[in-house]
Short mmCIF file of C-alpha atoms in Angstrom, two decimals:
data_model
loop_
_atom_site.label_atom_id
_atom_site.label_comp_id
_atom_site.label_asym_id
_atom_site.label_seq_id
_atom_site.Cartn_x
_atom_site.Cartn_y
_atom_site.Cartn_z
CA MET I 9 -5.75 -5.09 7.68
CA ILE I 10 -6.63 -4.56 4.21
CA ILE I 11 -4.64 -6.43 1.11
CA PRO I 12 -5.77 -5.56 -2.61
CA THR I 13 -5.37 -8.56 -4.66
CA LEU I 14 -5.34 -9.16 -8.55
CA ASP I 15 -3.90 -12.71 -9.44
CA ASP I 16 -1.45 -12.82 -6.85
CA GLU I 17 -1.39 -16.31 -6.03
CA ARG I 18 2.62 -16.43 -6.29
CA ASP I 19 2.74 -13.51 -3.64
CA LEU I 20 0.15 -13.59 -1.64
CA PRO I 21 1.53 -16.72 0.61
CA THR I 22 4.78 -15.08 1.47
CA CYS I 23 2.65 -11.62 2.44
CA LEU I 24 0.34 -13.56 4.88
CA GLU I 25 3.35 -15.48 6.41
CA ALA I 26 5.25 -12.32 7.32
CA LEU I 27 2.17 -11.07 8.84
CA MET I 28 1.48 -13.84 11.07
CA GLU I 29 3.47 -12.38 13.87
CA GLY I 30 0.62 -9.64 14.65
CA LEU I 31 -1.94 -12.11 15.48
CA PRO I 32 -0.65 -13.06 18.83
CA VAL I 33 0.08 -9.48 20.08
CA GLY I 34 -3.57 -8.51 18.44
CA LEU I 35 -2.56 -6.14 16.15
CA ILE I 36 -4.46 -7.86 13.32
CA ARG I 37 -8.23 -8.38 14.39
CA GLU I 38 -9.82 -8.46 11.02
CA LEU I 39 -8.22 -9.34 7.68
CA ILE I 40 -10.10 -8.41 4.60
CA VAL I 41 -8.47 -9.18 0.77
CA THR I 42 -10.11 -6.77 -1.53
CA ASP I 43 -10.04 -8.71 -5.09
CA GLY I 44 -10.24 -7.33 -8.40
CA GLY I 45 -11.54 -10.23 -10.41
CA SER I 46 -8.25 -12.93 -10.04
CA SER I 47 -8.56 -15.75 -12.30
CA ASP I 48 -5.88 -17.69 -10.33
CA ALA I 49 -6.09 -19.22 -6.80
CA THR I 50 -5.55 -16.06 -5.02
CA ARG I 51 -9.57 -15.62 -3.52
CA GLN I 52 -9.25 -19.64 -2.71
CA MET I 53 -5.77 -18.94 -0.70
CA ALA I 54 -7.50 -15.75 0.90
CA ASP I 55 -10.04 -17.38 2.13
CA GLU I 56 -8.30 -20.37 3.52
CA ALA I 57 -6.24 -18.24 5.56
CA GLY I 58 -9.79 -16.53 6.91
CA ALA I 59 -9.52 -13.48 5.29
CA ARG I 60 -13.09 -11.64 4.40
CA VAL I 61 -13.00 -11.45 0.66
CA LEU I 62 -14.55 -8.72 -1.46
CA VAL I 63 -14.66 -9.21 -4.86
CA GLY I 64 -15.07 -6.02 -7.19
CA THR I 65 -13.70 -4.53 -10.42
CA PRO I 66 -10.25 -4.09 -10.86
CA SER I 67 -9.49 -0.86 -9.63
CA ARG I 68 -6.74 -0.36 -7.19
CA GLY I 69 -8.51 2.29 -5.64
CA GLY I 70 -11.87 1.14 -6.07
CA GLN I 71 -10.95 -1.94 -4.37
CA LEU I 72 -8.91 0.06 -1.55
CA ARG I 73 -12.31 2.04 -0.85
CA ARG I 74 -14.61 -1.08 -1.03
CA ALA I 75 -12.61 -2.41 1.90
CA GLY I 76 -12.44 0.76 3.90
CA GLN I 77 -16.23 0.86 3.90
CA VAL I 78 -16.59 -2.31 5.72
CA ALA I 79 -13.44 -2.35 8.24
CA ARG I 80 -14.17 -1.63 11.68
CA GLY I 81 -10.54 -1.27 13.24
CA ARG I 82 -9.43 2.14 14.99
CA TRP I 83 -6.51 1.88 12.72
CA LEU I 84 -6.30 0.47 9.23
CA LEU I 85 -3.11 -1.25 7.95
CA VAL I 86 -3.05 -1.10 4.14
CA LEU I 87 -0.24 -3.75 2.63
CA ASP I 88 0.19 -4.83 -1.06
CA ALA I 89 0.02 -8.05 -1.59
CA THR I 90 3.57 -8.23 -3.31
CA THR I 91 5.03 -6.67 -0.23
CA ALA I 92 6.28 -8.75 3.10
CA PRO I 93 7.29 -6.68 6.06
CA ASP I 94 10.46 -7.75 8.09
CA PRO I 95 10.34 -9.85 11.33
CA GLY I 96 9.52 -7.18 13.88
CA TRP I 97 7.37 -5.21 11.90
CA SER I 98 4.52 -5.84 14.85
CA GLU I 99 6.51 -4.03 17.40
CA ALA I 100 6.97 -1.05 15.36
CA VAL I 101 3.68 -0.79 14.37
CA ALA I 102 2.62 -1.18 17.97
CA ALA I 103 5.06 1.35 19.30
CA HIS I 104 3.52 3.84 16.87
CA VAL I 105 -0.12 3.08 17.67
CA ALA I 106 1.05 3.25 21.33
CA ASN I 107 2.75 6.63 20.61
CA SER I 108 1.52 8.60 17.70
CA GLN I 109 -1.53 9.51 15.70
CA SER I 110 0.17 10.13 12.49
CA PRO I 111 -0.04 8.00 9.64
CA ALA I 112 3.03 5.77 8.71
CA CYS I 113 4.51 3.44 6.57
CA PHE I 114 7.21 0.79 6.21
CA ARG I 115 10.70 1.62 4.58
CA LEU I 116 10.67 -0.01 0.95
CA GLY I 117 13.26 -2.56 0.18
CA PHE I 118 12.78 -5.14 -2.87
CA GLN I 119 12.74 -9.23 -2.67
CA GLY I 120 15.38 -8.82 -5.64
CA ARG I 121 18.42 -7.13 -6.59
CA GLY I 122 18.98 -4.73 -9.48
CA ALA I 123 19.68 -1.17 -10.23
CA ALA I 124 16.56 0.17 -10.85
CA ALA I 125 15.14 -1.68 -7.87
CA ALA I 126 17.61 -0.03 -5.71
CA LEU I 127 16.61 3.41 -7.09
CA VAL I 128 13.35 3.28 -6.62
CA ALA I 129 13.98 2.18 -3.10
CA GLY I 130 16.19 4.97 -1.95
CA TRP I 131 13.91 7.72 -4.00
CA ALA I 132 11.01 6.09 -2.52
CA ASN I 133 12.14 6.36 1.29
CA LEU I 134 13.89 9.86 0.42
CA ARG I 135 10.50 11.17 -0.96
CA THR I 136 8.70 9.96 2.42
CA ARG I 137 10.99 11.89 4.55
CA LEU I 138 11.19 15.07 2.36
CA PHE I 139 7.73 15.31 1.36
CA GLY I 140 5.76 12.31 3.34
CA LEU I 141 4.56 10.62 -0.07
CA PRO I 142 5.15 7.03 0.58
CA LEU I 143 4.69 4.71 -2.43
CA GLY I 144 1.91 1.92 -2.45
CA GLN I 145 4.30 -0.63 -1.78
CA GLN I 146 5.54 0.58 1.57
CA GLY I 147 1.91 0.14 2.73
CA LEU I 148 0.08 2.51 5.15
CA LEU I 149 -1.03 2.59 8.64
CA VAL I 150 -3.74 5.36 9.31
CA ARG I 151 -6.35 6.00 12.04
CA ARG I 152 -9.39 5.50 10.94
CA SER I 153 -10.99 8.93 11.88
CA ASP I 154 -8.05 10.41 9.70
CA TYR I 155 -8.81 8.03 7.02
CA ASP I 156 -12.88 8.97 7.05
CA ALA I 157 -11.98 12.84 7.38
CA ALA I 158 -9.82 12.52 3.85
CA GLY I 159 -12.60 10.94 2.12
CA GLY I 160 -10.95 7.59 1.77
CA PHE I 161 -9.12 6.09 -1.01
CA PRO I 162 -10.51 7.77 -4.35
CA ASP I 163 -11.73 5.28 -6.91
CA GLN I 164 -9.00 5.72 -9.38
CA PRO I 165 -6.82 2.79 -11.21
CA ARG I 166 -3.25 4.26 -10.45
CA LEU I 167 -1.72 6.66 -7.57
CA GLU I 168 -4.60 6.36 -5.24
CA ASP I 169 -2.07 6.09 -2.50
CA VAL I 170 -0.89 9.35 -3.32
CA ALA I 171 -4.13 11.01 -3.61
CA LEU I 172 -5.19 9.48 -0.27
CA VAL I 173 -1.93 10.92 1.58
CA GLN I 174 -2.30 14.51 0.24
CA ALA I 175 -5.82 14.60 1.60
CA LEU I 176 -4.81 13.25 4.56
CA LYS I 177 -2.47 16.20 4.87
CA ARG I 178 -4.99 18.76 3.66
CA HIS I 179 -7.31 17.30 6.45
CA GLY I 180 -4.97 17.81 9.29
CA ALA I 181 -3.38 14.36 9.66
CA GLY I 182 0.03 15.21 9.12
CA ARG I 183 2.20 13.42 6.95
CA PRO I 184 3.22 9.81 6.90
CA VAL I 185 6.17 8.87 9.05
CA LEU I 186 8.70 5.95 8.32
CA LEU I 187 8.68 3.38 10.43
CA ALA I 188 11.88 1.45 11.86
CA VAL I 189 11.62 -1.58 9.79
CA ALA I 190 11.24 -2.37 5.91
CA ALA I 191 8.62 -3.95 3.72
CA ARG I 192 10.43 -5.84 0.95
CA ALA I 193 7.94 -5.92 -1.98
CA ALA I 194 8.62 -8.29 -5.32
CA VAL I 195 10.05 -6.47 -8.21
CA PRO I 196 7.34 -6.07 -10.83
CA PRO I 197 8.37 -6.43 -14.30
CA ARG I 198 7.29 -2.85 -15.59
CA LEU I 199 9.97 -1.86 -12.73
CA ARG I 200 12.53 -4.07 -14.44
CA LYS I 201 12.11 -2.45 -17.71
CA GLY I 202 11.17 0.97 -16.92
CA GLY I 203 12.35 1.86 -13.56
CA LEU I 204 13.15 5.71 -14.49
CA ARG I 205 9.58 6.10 -16.41
CA ASN I 206 7.78 5.12 -13.29
CA LEU I 207 9.78 7.80 -11.23
CA TRP I 208 8.53 10.14 -13.97
CA ILE I 209 5.05 9.13 -13.76
CA GLN I 210 5.18 9.60 -9.97
CA ALA I 211 6.58 12.71 -9.97
CA ARG I 212 3.91 13.88 -12.61
CA CYS I 213 1.61 12.60 -9.93
CA MET I 214 3.06 14.78 -7.27
CA PHE I 215 2.64 17.89 -9.19
CA GLY I 216 -1.39 17.38 -10.09
CA ALA I 217 -1.09 15.15 -13.17
CA ASP I 218 -4.58 13.61 -13.67
CA PRO I 219 -4.51 10.14 -12.38
CA GLU I 220 -6.54 8.42 -15.51
CA ARG I 221 -3.97 9.80 -18.13
CA LEU I 222 -1.09 8.54 -15.92
CA ALA I 223 -2.62 5.13 -15.90
CA ALA I 224 -3.12 5.20 -19.37
CA ALA I 225 0.44 6.35 -20.26
CA ALA I 226 1.68 3.37 -17.27
CA ARG I 227 -0.03 0.91 -19.57
CA ARG I 228 1.44 2.11 -22.70
#
């Protein structure tokens, strides 16, 4: 289990609490929190939860890449710290691991209401069905062998999830499939302020735009 963090003390407890149901059934055998230099209590919370805490520069792709290098499981489950899967997620993941070799992700939902959030969730789930390109908030379940064959997460600040999924398809792992359970993400301020703009940035990535330029555009 891999969770990237950066100043996530508000959301991390909800994420960790939701993951507890995976412990008794043996789905979570290691917990790696890969932090980008939090200035709040994020790392302390992760340490108290028994996680292995890695600390490095604040780049989503780089943080996930560092965690992937030390993870030992046959399957990797990557989940955003602001996301909590619905009850029953462990059964859905266990069934997938037992019966499939394909990558998988959760259906996307949000913890709050709003037109932009509903639009992004609907688009993300449709995009996953049609193109096999989930958002980072949907998590990613992938076999370690496929992850390694695809080269792992690229060290880039944004849209590293899209880059990895595209690499997985190129290396024969197939497209991620939607699990029959949702993960609910906190609604970030940038989505409340610019939901359509973020959809446009994601679409540009799908068609090959440079991730560094997209990251700069997202910060503006």
